[in-house]
Coordinates of C-alpha atoms in Angstrom, one line a residue:
M150 CA -97.8 -13.3 -56.1
D151 CA -100.1 -15.4 -53.8
D152 CA -99.5 -18.4 -56.0
T153 CA -95.7 -18.3 -55.5
P154 CA -94.6 -20.7 -52.7
Q155 CA -93.3 -18.7 -49.7
L156 CA -94.2 -20.0 -46.2
S157 CA -94.1 -23.7 -47.1
V158 CA -93.8 -26.5 -44.6
R159 CA -90.4 -27.5 -46.0
A160 CA -89.1 -23.9 -45.9
V161 CA -90.1 -23.6 -42.3
L162 CA -88.5 -26.9 -41.3
L163 CA -85.3 -26.1 -43.1
S164 CA -85.2 -22.7 -41.6
I165 CA -85.5 -24.2 -38.1
A166 CA -82.7 -26.7 -38.8
L167 CA -80.4 -23.9 -40.0
T168 CA -81.4 -21.8 -37.0
V169 CA -80.2 -24.5 -34.6
V170 CA -76.7 -24.5 -36.2
L171 CA -76.3 -20.8 -36.8
A172 CA -77.6 -19.7 -33.4
A173 CA -75.2 -22.1 -31.6
A174 CA -72.4 -20.7 -33.8
N175 CA -73.3 -17.1 -33.1
A176 CA -73.6 -17.9 -29.3
Y177 CA -70.1 -19.2 -29.3
L178 CA -68.7 -16.3 -31.3
G179 CA -70.4 -13.8 -29.0
L180 CA -69.0 -15.4 -25.8
F181 CA -65.6 -15.8 -27.5
A182 CA -65.1 -12.4 -29.0
G183 CA -68.0 -10.2 -28.1
L184 CA -69.3 -10.1 -31.6
T185 CA -72.2 -11.7 -33.6
V186 CA -72.6 -11.6 -37.3
A187 CA -75.6 -11.6 -39.8
T188 CA -76.2 -15.1 -41.2
A189 CA -78.8 -14.4 -43.9
I190 CA -76.3 -14.9 -46.8
P191 CA -75.0 -18.3 -45.8
A192 CA -78.5 -19.4 -44.9
A193 CA -79.7 -18.4 -48.4
V194 CA -76.9 -20.3 -50.0
V195 CA -77.7 -23.5 -48.1
S196 CA -81.4 -23.0 -48.7
M197 CA -80.9 -22.8 -52.5
G198 CA -78.8 -26.0 -52.5
V199 CA -81.1 -28.0 -50.2
L200 CA -84.4 -27.0 -51.7
R201 CA -83.1 -27.8 -55.2
L202 CA -82.4 -31.3 -54.1
L203 CA -86.0 -31.6 -52.8
G204 CA -87.5 -30.3 -56.0
R205 CA -88.3 -27.0 -57.7
S206 CA -88.1 -24.0 -55.4
S207 CA -88.9 -20.3 -55.8
I208 CA -86.8 -17.3 -54.9
L209 CA -89.4 -16.3 -52.3
E210 CA -89.3 -19.7 -50.7
N211 CA -85.5 -19.4 -50.3
N212 CA -86.0 -15.9 -48.9
I213 CA -88.3 -17.3 -46.2
V214 CA -85.7 -19.8 -45.2
A215 CA -83.0 -17.1 -44.9
T216 CA -85.5 -14.9 -43.1
G217 CA -86.2 -17.4 -40.3
A218 CA -82.6 -18.6 -39.9
S219 CA -81.4 -15.0 -39.8
A220 CA -83.8 -14.1 -37.0
G221 CA -83.1 -17.3 -35.1
S222 CA -79.3 -16.7 -35.1
S223 CA -79.5 -13.0 -34.4
I224 CA -81.4 -13.6 -31.2
A225 CA -78.2 -15.2 -29.8
A226 CA -76.9 -11.6 -29.0
G227 CA -79.6 -11.3 -26.3
P228 CA -78.5 -14.2 -24.1
V229 CA -74.8 -14.1 -24.7
F230 CA -74.5 -10.4 -24.0
T231 CA -76.6 -10.4 -20.8
M232 CA -77.5 -13.8 -19.3
P233 CA -73.9 -14.8 -18.4
A234 CA -73.9 -11.7 -16.1
L235 CA -76.3 -13.6 -13.8
V236 CA -73.7 -16.4 -13.5
I237 CA -70.9 -13.9 -13.0
L238 CA -73.0 -12.2 -10.2
G239 CA -73.6 -15.6 -8.6
H240 CA -77.4 -15.5 -9.0
W241 CA -77.3 -18.6 -11.2
S242 CA -74.8 -21.4 -11.2
S243 CA -76.0 -22.5 -14.6
F244 CA -78.6 -21.4 -17.1
P245 CA -82.1 -22.6 -16.2
Y246 CA -83.9 -23.6 -19.4
W247 CA -87.3 -22.1 -18.9
W248 CA -86.0 -18.8 -17.6
V249 CA -83.7 -18.4 -20.5
F250 CA -86.2 -19.6 -23.1
T251 CA -89.0 -17.4 -21.7
I252 CA -87.0 -14.2 -21.3
I253 CA -85.2 -14.5 -24.6
G254 CA -88.1 -15.9 -26.6
L255 CA -90.5 -13.2 -25.5
G256 CA -87.9 -10.5 -26.0
G257 CA -87.3 -11.8 -29.6
L258 CA -91.1 -11.8 -30.3
L259 CA -91.3 -8.3 -29.0
G260 CA -88.5 -7.4 -31.4
V261 CA -90.5 -8.9 -34.3
L262 CA -93.6 -6.9 -33.3
F263 CA -91.7 -3.7 -32.9
S264 CA -90.1 -4.1 -36.3
V265 CA -93.5 -4.1 -38.1
P266 CA -94.2 -0.3 -37.8
L267 CA -90.5 0.4 -38.3
R268 CA -90.6 -1.4 -41.7
R269 CA -92.6 1.4 -43.3
T270 CA -90.6 4.1 -41.5
L271 CA -87.0 2.9 -42.2
I272 CA -87.4 0.8 -45.4
I273 CA -90.1 2.7 -47.3
D274 CA -90.2 6.2 -46.1
Q275 CA -86.4 6.7 -45.3
D276 CA -85.3 4.0 -47.8
L277 CA -82.2 3.2 -45.8
Q278 CA -79.6 0.9 -47.5
F279 CA -79.7 -2.2 -45.2
P280 CA -76.6 -3.7 -46.8
E281 CA -77.0 -7.3 -45.8
G282 CA -80.6 -7.2 -47.0
V283 CA -79.5 -5.9 -50.4
A284 CA -76.7 -8.5 -50.6
T285 CA -79.1 -11.3 -49.7
A286 CA -81.6 -10.2 -52.4
E287 CA -78.9 -10.0 -55.0
L288 CA -77.6 -13.4 -54.0
L289 CA -81.1 -14.9 -54.4
R290 CA -81.6 -13.3 -57.7
A291 CA -78.3 -14.8 -58.9
S292 CA -79.4 -18.2 -57.8
S293 CA -77.9 -19.9 -60.8
D294 CA -74.6 -19.9 -58.9
A295 CA -76.0 -21.6 -55.8
S296 CA -74.0 -24.8 -56.2
G297 CA -70.7 -22.9 -56.6
G298 CA -71.6 -20.7 -53.6
A299 CA -72.5 -23.7 -51.5
R300 CA -69.1 -25.4 -52.4
L301 CA -67.2 -22.2 -51.5
L302 CA -69.1 -21.9 -48.2
G303 CA -68.5 -25.6 -47.4
L304 CA -64.8 -25.4 -48.2
A305 CA -64.4 -22.4 -46.0
A306 CA -66.3 -24.0 -43.1
L307 CA -64.1 -27.1 -43.4
A308 CA -61.0 -24.9 -43.3
G309 CA -62.2 -23.0 -40.2
A310 CA -63.3 -26.3 -38.5
V311 CA -60.0 -28.1 -39.2
F312 CA -57.9 -25.1 -37.9
K313 CA -60.1 -24.9 -34.8
I314 CA -59.5 -28.6 -34.1
L315 CA -55.8 -28.2 -34.5
M316 CA -55.8 -25.3 -32.0
S317 CA -58.4 -26.3 -29.4
G318 CA -58.8 -30.0 -30.0
V319 CA -55.5 -31.8 -30.7
K320 CA -53.6 -28.7 -29.6
V321 CA -50.7 -28.8 -32.1
V322 CA -50.8 -25.1 -32.7
A323 CA -51.2 -22.1 -30.4
E324 CA -54.5 -20.1 -30.3
S325 CA -52.7 -16.8 -30.3
F326 CA -49.4 -15.2 -31.3
T327 CA -48.1 -12.8 -28.6
L328 CA -44.9 -10.8 -28.0
A329 CA -44.4 -8.8 -24.8
G330 CA -41.6 -7.3 -22.8
Y331 CA -40.8 -4.5 -20.4
V332 CA -39.4 -1.2 -21.7
G333 CA -37.2 0.4 -19.0
Q334 CA -38.4 -0.2 -15.5
R335 CA -42.2 0.0 -15.9
G336 CA -43.0 0.5 -19.6
I337 CA -44.8 -2.5 -21.2
A338 CA -44.7 -3.3 -24.9
Y339 CA -47.3 -5.8 -26.1
L340 CA -48.5 -7.3 -29.4
G341 CA -51.1 -10.0 -29.7
I342 CA -52.9 -11.7 -32.6
N343 CA -55.6 -14.3 -32.0
L344 CA -55.1 -16.9 -34.7
S345 CA -58.9 -17.4 -35.2
P346 CA -60.2 -17.8 -38.7
A347 CA -63.6 -16.7 -37.4
L348 CA -62.2 -13.3 -36.3
L349 CA -60.5 -12.9 -39.7
G350 CA -63.9 -13.6 -41.3
V351 CA -65.6 -11.1 -39.0
G352 CA -63.1 -8.5 -40.1
Y353 CA -63.7 -9.2 -43.8
I354 CA -67.4 -8.8 -43.3
V355 CA -67.3 -5.6 -41.3
G356 CA -64.7 -4.0 -43.6
L357 CA -61.6 -1.9 -43.1
N358 CA -63.2 1.1 -41.5
I359 CA -64.8 -0.7 -38.6
G360 CA -61.8 -3.0 -38.3
L361 CA -59.4 -0.1 -38.2
V362 CA -61.4 1.8 -35.6
M363 CA -61.7 -1.3 -33.4
V364 CA -58.0 -2.0 -33.5
A365 CA -57.3 1.7 -32.9
G366 CA -59.3 1.4 -29.7
G367 CA -57.2 -1.6 -28.8
L368 CA -54.0 0.2 -29.5
I369 CA -55.0 3.1 -27.4
A370 CA -55.7 0.7 -24.5
W371 CA -52.7 -1.5 -24.8
W372 CA -50.0 0.8 -26.2
L373 CA -51.0 4.0 -24.4
F374 CA -53.1 3.5 -21.3
I375 CA -51.6 0.3 -20.0
P376 CA -47.9 1.4 -20.2
T377 CA -48.9 4.9 -18.9
Y378 CA -50.7 3.4 -15.9
N379 CA -47.8 1.0 -15.1
S380 CA -45.2 3.8 -15.4
F381 CA -46.9 6.6 -13.5
F382 CA -49.8 5.3 -11.5
F383 CA -48.4 2.0 -10.3
D384 CA -48.2 3.2 -6.6
H385 CA -51.7 4.6 -6.4
D386 CA -53.3 1.2 -6.0
P387 CA -51.4 -0.9 -3.4
A388 CA -53.5 -4.0 -4.0
L389 CA -52.9 -3.9 -7.7
A390 CA -49.2 -3.2 -7.2
T391 CA -48.9 -6.3 -5.0
A392 CA -50.7 -8.4 -7.6
L393 CA -48.4 -7.2 -10.3
A394 CA -45.2 -8.0 -8.4
G395 CA -43.2 -10.6 -10.2
L396 CA -45.4 -11.0 -13.2
N397 CA -44.0 -11.1 -16.7
A398 CA -44.9 -8.3 -19.1
E399 CA -47.8 -10.1 -20.8
D400 CA -49.5 -11.1 -17.6
A401 CA -48.9 -7.7 -16.1
A402 CA -50.5 -6.0 -19.1
G403 CA -53.5 -8.3 -18.9
L404 CA -54.0 -7.6 -15.2
I405 CA -53.9 -3.8 -15.6
W406 CA -56.4 -4.1 -18.5
T407 CA -58.7 -6.3 -16.4
R408 CA -58.7 -4.2 -13.3
K409 CA -58.5 -0.7 -14.7
V410 CA -58.2 0.0 -18.4
R411 CA -61.1 -1.9 -19.8
Y412 CA -63.4 0.4 -17.8
I413 CA -62.3 3.2 -20.1
G414 CA -64.2 1.3 -22.7
V415 CA -67.2 1.2 -20.4
G416 CA -67.2 5.0 -20.2
A417 CA -66.8 5.4 -23.9
M418 CA -69.6 2.9 -24.5
L419 CA -72.0 4.7 -22.2
V420 CA -71.3 8.0 -24.0
G421 CA -71.8 6.2 -27.3
G422 CA -75.2 4.8 -26.3
L423 CA -76.4 8.2 -25.2
W424 CA -75.1 9.8 -28.4
A425 CA -76.9 7.2 -30.5
L426 CA -80.1 8.0 -28.8
W427 CA -79.6 11.7 -29.4
T428 CA -78.6 11.5 -33.1
L429 CA -81.6 9.1 -33.8
R430 CA -84.2 11.1 -32.0
A431 CA -86.0 12.2 -35.2
S432 CA -86.1 8.6 -36.5
L433 CA -87.5 7.4 -33.1
L434 CA -90.3 9.9 -33.2
S435 CA -91.0 8.9 -36.8
G436 CA -91.2 5.2 -35.8
I437 CA -93.5 6.0 -32.9
R438 CA -95.8 8.1 -35.1
S439 CA -95.9 5.4 -37.8
G440 CA -96.8 2.7 -35.3
L441 CA -99.6 4.7 -33.7
S442 CA -101.1 5.8 -37.1
A443 CA -100.8 2.4 -38.8
K444 CA -104.2 0.9 -39.9
E445 CA -105.1 -2.7 -40.4
T446 CA -104.4 -3.8 -44.0
S447 CA -107.4 -3.9 -46.3
S448 CA -108.0 -6.1 -49.3
A449 CA -107.1 -3.2 -51.6
V450 CA -103.5 -3.1 -50.3
P451 CA -101.1 -5.1 -52.6
D452 CA -99.8 -8.4 -51.2
T453 CA -96.3 -7.0 -51.2
E454 CA -97.3 -4.3 -48.7
R455 CA -99.4 -6.4 -46.3
D456 CA -97.9 -6.3 -42.7
L457 CA -99.4 -8.0 -39.7
P458 CA -102.4 -5.9 -38.7
M459 CA -101.7 -3.2 -36.0
P460 CA -104.4 -4.5 -33.6
F461 CA -102.6 -7.9 -33.7
I462 CA -99.3 -6.1 -33.0
L463 CA -100.7 -4.2 -30.0
A464 CA -102.5 -7.3 -28.6
G465 CA -99.3 -9.3 -29.0
I466 CA -97.2 -6.7 -27.1
V467 CA -99.7 -6.8 -24.2
L468 CA -99.8 -10.6 -24.2
F469 CA -96.1 -11.0 -24.2
V470 CA -95.5 -8.4 -21.5
I471 CA -97.7 -10.2 -19.0
P472 CA -95.5 -13.3 -18.5
L473 CA -92.4 -11.1 -18.3
F474 CA -94.1 -9.0 -15.6
V475 CA -94.8 -12.3 -13.7
L476 CA -91.1 -13.3 -14.0
Y477 CA -90.0 -9.9 -12.8
D478 CA -92.3 -10.2 -9.8
L479 CA -90.8 -13.6 -8.9
V480 CA -87.4 -11.9 -8.8
V481 CA -88.1 -8.7 -6.9
Q482 CA -91.3 -10.0 -5.1
N483 CA -92.9 -6.5 -5.3
F484 CA -95.8 -5.8 -7.6
S485 CA -95.1 -2.1 -8.1
I486 CA -91.4 -2.6 -8.8
A487 CA -92.2 -5.5 -11.2
A488 CA -94.7 -3.2 -13.0
T489 CA -92.0 -0.5 -13.2
M490 CA -89.6 -3.0 -14.7
A491 CA -92.2 -4.0 -17.3
V492 CA -92.8 -0.4 -18.3
I493 CA -89.0 0.3 -18.6
M494 CA -88.6 -2.9 -20.7
V495 CA -91.4 -2.0 -23.1
V496 CA -90.4 1.6 -23.6
A497 CA -86.7 0.8 -23.9
G498 CA -87.4 -2.2 -26.1
F499 CA -89.2 -0.1 -28.7
I500 CA -86.8 2.9 -28.5
F501 CA -83.8 0.7 -28.9
S502 CA -85.4 -1.5 -31.5
S503 CA -85.7 1.7 -33.5
V504 CA -82.1 2.6 -32.8
S505 CA -81.0 -0.9 -33.8
G506 CA -83.1 -0.9 -37.0
Y507 CA -81.8 2.5 -38.0
M508 CA -78.1 1.5 -37.4
A509 CA -78.7 -1.8 -39.3
G510 CA -80.0 0.3 -42.2
L511 CA -76.9 2.5 -42.2
V512 CA -74.0 0.1 -41.4
G513 CA -75.5 -3.4 -41.4
S514 CA -76.4 -5.8 -38.7
S515 CA -72.9 -7.1 -38.1
N516 CA -71.9 -3.5 -37.2
N517 CA -75.0 -2.9 -35.1
P518 CA -74.1 -1.5 -31.6
V519 CA -76.5 -3.7 -29.7
S520 CA -74.1 -3.9 -26.7
G521 CA -74.0 -0.2 -26.4
I522 CA -77.8 -0.1 -26.5
T523 CA -78.0 -2.8 -23.8
I524 CA -75.5 -1.2 -21.4
S525 CA -77.5 2.1 -21.7
T526 CA -80.7 0.2 -20.8
I527 CA -79.0 -1.5 -17.8
L528 CA -77.5 1.7 -16.6
F529 CA -80.9 3.6 -16.8
A530 CA -82.8 0.6 -15.2
S531 CA -80.2 0.3 -12.4
L532 CA -80.6 4.0 -11.5
V533 CA -84.4 3.8 -11.5
L534 CA -84.4 0.6 -9.5
L535 CA -81.9 2.1 -7.0
L536 CA -84.6 4.5 -6.0
F537 CA -87.0 1.6 -5.1
L538 CA -84.5 -1.0 -3.8
G539 CA -81.9 1.2 -2.2
H540 CA -78.1 1.0 -2.0
G541 CA -76.7 -2.4 -1.3
S542 CA -79.6 -4.4 -2.8
L543 CA -78.5 -7.8 -4.0
V544 CA -81.6 -8.3 -6.2
G545 CA -81.2 -4.9 -8.0
P546 CA -78.4 -5.9 -10.3
V547 CA -80.3 -9.1 -11.2
A548 CA -83.5 -7.1 -12.0
A549 CA -81.5 -4.7 -14.2
I550 CA -79.9 -7.5 -16.1
L551 CA -83.2 -9.2 -16.8
I552 CA -84.6 -5.9 -18.2
G553 CA -81.5 -5.6 -20.4
A554 CA -81.8 -9.2 -21.6
V555 CA -85.3 -8.6 -23.0
T556 CA -84.3 -5.2 -24.5
C557 CA -81.1 -6.7 -26.1
S558 CA -83.0 -9.6 -27.6
A559 CA -85.7 -7.3 -29.0
A560 CA -83.1 -4.8 -30.4
A561 CA -81.0 -7.6 -32.0
V562 CA -83.9 -9.3 -33.6
A563 CA -85.6 -6.0 -34.8
G564 CA -82.4 -4.8 -36.5
D565 CA -81.8 -8.1 -38.2
N566 CA -85.5 -8.4 -39.1
L567 CA -85.4 -5.2 -41.0
Q568 CA -82.5 -6.5 -43.1
D569 CA -84.7 -9.5 -44.0
L570 CA -87.8 -7.3 -44.7
K571 CA -85.6 -5.1 -47.0
A572 CA -84.6 -8.2 -49.0
G573 CA -88.2 -9.2 -49.2
R574 CA -89.2 -5.9 -50.5
L575 CA -86.6 -6.0 -53.2
L576 CA -87.8 -9.5 -54.2
G577 CA -91.5 -8.9 -54.0
A578 CA -92.2 -11.0 -50.9
T579 CA -95.3 -10.7 -48.6
P580 CA -94.3 -8.8 -45.4
W581 CA -96.7 -10.6 -43.1
R582 CA -95.5 -14.0 -44.2
Q583 CA -91.9 -12.9 -43.5
Q584 CA -93.0 -11.6 -40.1
V585 CA -94.6 -14.9 -39.2
M586 CA -91.4 -16.7 -40.2
L587 CA -89.3 -14.2 -38.2
A588 CA -91.3 -15.1 -35.1
I589 CA -90.9 -18.8 -35.7
G590 CA -87.1 -18.3 -36.1
A591 CA -86.8 -16.2 -33.0
I592 CA -88.6 -18.9 -30.9
A593 CA -86.4 -21.7 -32.5
G594 CA -83.3 -19.7 -31.6
A595 CA -84.4 -19.1 -28.1
A596 CA -85.2 -22.7 -27.6
I597 CA -81.6 -23.9 -27.9
M598 CA -79.8 -21.1 -26.1
A599 CA -79.9 -22.6 -22.6
P600 CA -78.4 -25.9 -23.6
V601 CA -75.7 -24.3 -25.7
L602 CA -74.8 -21.8 -22.9
N603 CA -74.6 -24.6 -20.3
L604 CA -72.4 -26.7 -22.6
L605 CA -70.0 -23.9 -23.1
L606 CA -70.1 -22.9 -19.4
Q607 CA -69.2 -26.4 -18.3
A608 CA -66.5 -27.0 -21.0
Y609 CA -64.7 -23.7 -21.1
G610 CA -66.1 -21.5 -18.4
I611 CA -67.4 -17.9 -18.8
G612 CA -65.1 -15.2 -17.5
T613 CA -63.4 -17.8 -15.2
P614 CA -61.9 -21.1 -16.6
A615 CA -64.1 -24.1 -15.9
H616 CA -61.0 -26.3 -15.6
A617 CA -57.3 -25.9 -15.1
G618 CA -55.5 -25.5 -18.5
V619 CA -58.6 -24.3 -20.5
K620 CA -59.0 -20.8 -21.8
A621 CA -62.3 -19.3 -20.6
L622 CA -64.7 -17.6 -22.9
T623 CA -64.3 -13.9 -22.2
A624 CA -68.0 -12.9 -22.6
P625 CA -66.9 -9.2 -22.6
Q626 CA -70.4 -7.6 -22.8
A627 CA -71.8 -9.8 -20.0
T628 CA -68.9 -9.1 -17.8
L629 CA -69.4 -5.4 -18.4
M630 CA -73.2 -5.7 -17.7
A631 CA -72.5 -7.4 -14.4
A632 CA -69.9 -4.9 -13.3
V633 CA -72.0 -1.9 -14.1
A634 CA -75.2 -3.2 -12.6
K635 CA -73.4 -4.4 -9.4
G636 CA -71.4 -1.2 -9.2
I637 CA -74.5 1.0 -9.2
F638 CA -76.0 -0.8 -6.2
V639 CA -73.0 -1.9 -4.1
G640 CA -70.1 0.3 -5.4
G641 CA -66.7 -0.8 -6.6
L642 CA -66.7 0.7 -10.0
P643 CA -63.5 2.6 -10.9
W644 CA -65.3 5.8 -11.7
D645 CA -62.1 7.6 -12.6
M646 CA -61.5 5.1 -15.4
I647 CA -65.1 5.4 -16.5
G648 CA -64.9 9.2 -16.5
L649 CA -61.7 9.1 -18.6
G650 CA -63.6 6.8 -21.0
A651 CA -66.4 9.2 -21.3
L652 CA -63.9 11.9 -22.2
V653 CA -62.4 9.6 -24.8
G654 CA -65.8 8.9 -26.2
A655 CA -66.6 12.6 -26.5
L656 CA -63.4 13.3 -28.3
V657 CA -64.0 10.4 -30.7
I658 CA -67.5 11.8 -31.4
C659 CA -66.1 15.2 -32.2
F660 CA -63.6 13.7 -34.6
D661 CA -66.3 11.6 -36.2
L662 CA -68.4 14.8 -36.8
F663 CA -65.3 16.5 -38.3
L664 CA -64.9 13.6 -40.7
A665 CA -68.6 13.6 -41.6
R666 CA -68.5 17.4 -42.4
S667 CA -65.3 17.1 -44.4
G668 CA -67.0 14.4 -46.6
S669 CA -64.4 11.7 -45.8
R670 CA -65.2 8.1 -46.6
W671 CA -63.8 7.2 -43.2
R672 CA -65.7 7.4 -40.0
T673 CA -65.0 6.8 -36.3
P674 CA -68.1 5.3 -34.7
V675 CA -67.6 5.7 -31.0
L676 CA -69.1 2.4 -30.0
A677 CA -66.6 0.6 -32.3
V678 CA -63.8 2.4 -30.5
A679 CA -65.3 1.6 -27.1
V680 CA -65.5 -2.1 -28.0
G681 CA -61.9 -2.0 -29.2
I682 CA -60.8 -0.6 -25.8
Y683 CA -62.9 -3.2 -24.0
L684 CA -61.7 -6.2 -25.9
P685 CA -58.2 -7.8 -25.6
L686 CA -55.9 -6.5 -28.4
E687 CA -55.4 -10.0 -29.6
Y688 CA -59.1 -10.1 -30.6
T689 CA -59.3 -6.8 -32.5
S690 CA -56.0 -7.3 -34.4
P691 CA -57.3 -10.2 -36.6
I692 CA -60.5 -8.3 -37.2
F693 CA -58.4 -5.4 -38.5
L694 CA -56.5 -7.8 -40.7
G695 CA -59.7 -9.2 -42.1
G696 CA -60.9 -5.7 -42.9
L697 CA -57.6 -4.8 -44.5
L698 CA -58.0 -7.9 -46.7
A699 CA -61.5 -6.8 -47.7
E700 CA -60.1 -3.4 -48.7
I701 CA -57.4 -5.0 -50.8
V702 CA -60.0 -7.2 -52.6
D703 CA -62.2 -4.2 -53.2
R704 CA -59.4 -2.2 -54.8
W705 CA -58.4 -5.3 -56.9
H706 CA -61.9 -5.3 -58.3
A707 CA -61.9 -1.6 -58.8
R708 CA -59.0 -2.1 -61.2
H709 CA -60.0 -5.4 -62.8
S710 CA -63.8 -5.6 -62.6
R711 CA -65.1 -2.2 -63.6
G712 CA -68.8 -1.9 -64.5
K713 CA -69.9 -4.9 -62.5
D714 CA -72.3 -5.0 -59.6
P715 CA -70.3 -4.3 -56.4
E716 CA -72.6 -6.5 -54.3
L717 CA -72.0 -9.5 -56.7
L718 CA -68.3 -8.8 -56.6
R719 CA -68.2 -9.1 -52.8
R720 CA -70.2 -12.3 -52.7
G721 CA -67.4 -14.8 -53.0
G722 CA -65.4 -13.2 -50.2
L723 CA -68.5 -12.9 -48.0
L724 CA -69.3 -16.5 -48.4
F725 CA -65.8 -17.7 -47.6
A726 CA -65.7 -15.4 -44.6
S727 CA -69.1 -16.6 -43.4
G728 CA -67.9 -20.2 -43.8
L729 CA -64.8 -19.6 -41.7
I730 CA -67.0 -18.2 -38.9
A731 CA -69.5 -21.0 -39.1
G732 CA -66.9 -23.8 -39.3
E733 CA -64.9 -22.6 -36.3
A734 CA -67.8 -21.6 -34.2
I735 CA -69.7 -24.9 -34.8
V736 CA -66.5 -26.9 -33.9
G737 CA -66.1 -24.8 -30.8
V738 CA -69.5 -25.9 -29.6
L739 CA -68.9 -29.5 -30.6
L740 CA -65.6 -29.7 -28.9
A741 CA -67.3 -28.8 -25.7
I742 CA -69.3 -32.1 -25.7
P743 CA -66.3 -34.5 -25.1
I744 CA -64.8 -32.1 -22.6
V745 CA -68.0 -32.0 -20.5
L746 CA -68.6 -35.8 -20.8
S747 CA -65.0 -36.6 -19.8
G748 CA -64.2 -33.7 -17.5
D749 CA -60.8 -33.5 -19.2
V750 CA -59.9 -30.4 -21.2
D751 CA -57.2 -32.4 -23.0
V752 CA -59.4 -35.3 -23.9
L753 CA -58.7 -34.9 -27.6
A754 CA -55.1 -33.5 -27.3
L755 CA -52.1 -35.3 -28.7
P756 CA -49.5 -36.5 -26.2
T757 CA -47.1 -33.7 -25.2
M758 CA -44.2 -35.2 -27.0
L759 CA -46.1 -35.0 -30.3
R760 CA -47.1 -31.4 -30.0
F761 CA -45.2 -28.3 -31.0
Q762 CA -44.0 -26.4 -28.0
L763 CA -43.9 -22.6 -27.5
P764 CA -42.8 -20.5 -29.3
V765 CA -42.8 -23.0 -32.3
S766 CA -46.5 -23.6 -32.0
M767 CA -47.2 -19.9 -32.2
W768 CA -45.2 -19.6 -35.5
V769 CA -46.8 -22.7 -36.9
G770 CA -50.2 -21.2 -36.1
L771 CA -49.3 -17.8 -37.6
V772 CA -48.3 -19.6 -40.8
G773 CA -51.6 -21.5 -40.9
F774 CA -53.5 -18.3 -40.2
G775 CA -51.7 -16.6 -43.1
L776 CA -52.5 -19.5 -45.5
I777 CA -56.2 -19.2 -44.6
A778 CA -56.0 -15.5 -45.3
V779 CA -54.4 -16.3 -48.7
F780 CA -57.3 -18.7 -49.5
L781 CA -59.8 -16.1 -48.5
Y782 CA -58.2 -13.6 -50.9
R783 CA -58.0 -16.0 -53.8
S784 CA -61.6 -17.0 -53.3
A785 CA -62.7 -13.4 -53.2
I786 CA -60.9 -12.4 -56.4
G787 CA -61.2 -15.7 -58.3
A788 CA -64.9 -16.1 -58.0
K789 CA -65.5 -12.5 -59.1
A790 CA -63.3 -12.8 -62.1
G791 CA -65.7 -15.3 -63.6
K792 CA -63.8 -18.4 -62.9
R793 CA -66.8 -20.2 -61.6

């Protein structure tokens, strides 16, 4: 196996190049919709195509490219879920390069190191599924179809890119389709669908179960809690009642959701994070025992079982924690508090990396509840720091966010790394070579985060529009992190809504346990419900439609493609969905450049007389969205029927 090319120079360089593109795309997607997706499959397809042009390549060399690119793009969750909170809190006016690079880069490297002992626990001992890892391995084994897969990926990316240009560039179609109106005096009826091909692709990847649960959370928020609040609790908040006066139904629903109802999602997310810790307690202890008992690899160990040696892992953890401690000390200017922050960060980082790895093994990296993990960390860190800094501290929320940023980066990378290590185990790769590539990919991804975040901040705004007429990126997780951290120290959180959310979360957990014991194929993961409540309904509805489409495709194959490998049957749809995500997200980043340079949000827009006006533009957009869904369906069933 040593003679087979793996960690080659060209593989490393190609992996870094793919990391730059995919990490930027994931950063945009995370700020736009609060979701990031695994990118190993599209990275593997591109790798096979490019390396073939450069000469003969091996399956393990292609696996190394996918490994590094996957790690580099997964690290985007760390900054996009946490760092914008520092802008929202007013601590930063932009994203300072070296702070972002150091915090996120070191967090990612810690995630790589934490994943080394977890590989044996979760991949070998427990033999978890790790669906994206299995799918990547199957794709690389079937590498004879690389050219067809690359064409499909490219066509989907082109479709997603063109549609994004039509929506956000030349602005001839609307970005969302909404219907809203008052029912009686106070009741509100609302329906919204964001016409994003990327969200359709996300839904296809995560599947119907997750999509259905997420949209159920959205429907609970927008069809139950918002109308109920406006009908029966309108007079309990005079300030909100004044703000609602004279608003149309759609704007009124949005304001109630912003001020009140989304915090129900916060409560559910907190309960979900604590529940995840409790249910995974045995796995956590197993991972800790494995890490403490691991020995340095000897020459007798097969090459396919060689991890980075444990003394190197422990030394690396100490080495990476020191600069983080220094940064924490610069913020709080207190040695003992900075040391406490460092200890919380290391302990939470390993615990939640274990949680992340376990969840990735069960439901995949795209369904990994990293946001729930992070909010639990920030809540715990805030409560501990409150004892040191006291009520009213302005630096306390910042310190808690910085702890959460490292933990989130480590957990996101660790979960995704284990997918890659699972693929490597199935293919016969050398673990330590993959782990080195994972570290390189994490650093490459961290290196471009600050420029991408600054570009998006200046072009669109995060939470608040950067310019009149532009739609700000919602950054739902970062907004949540900022609200919780600030609320712990200075108050202002609607604890009644958070308490109601905790009750909702507990009920969802009970229902999920009932489904598990009854042997149902359907589950109700509480964090997916919480995210659905916390996101606007227009974002969860296309995710549900994508999941519904995936279910229709799976049933089509069940009737027409019996006896074939299910992973191979899903490949065409997954590639097309991944292409839609990459195409739209990359264009979203590129469109920010002319907006920032010109200072004009309509710099690429057609003259008003040449554009469709509402509601025509909404219907045109809905038709275009439907056509893309048809193309996704045809690609998913056509490729699997052996037409390519």
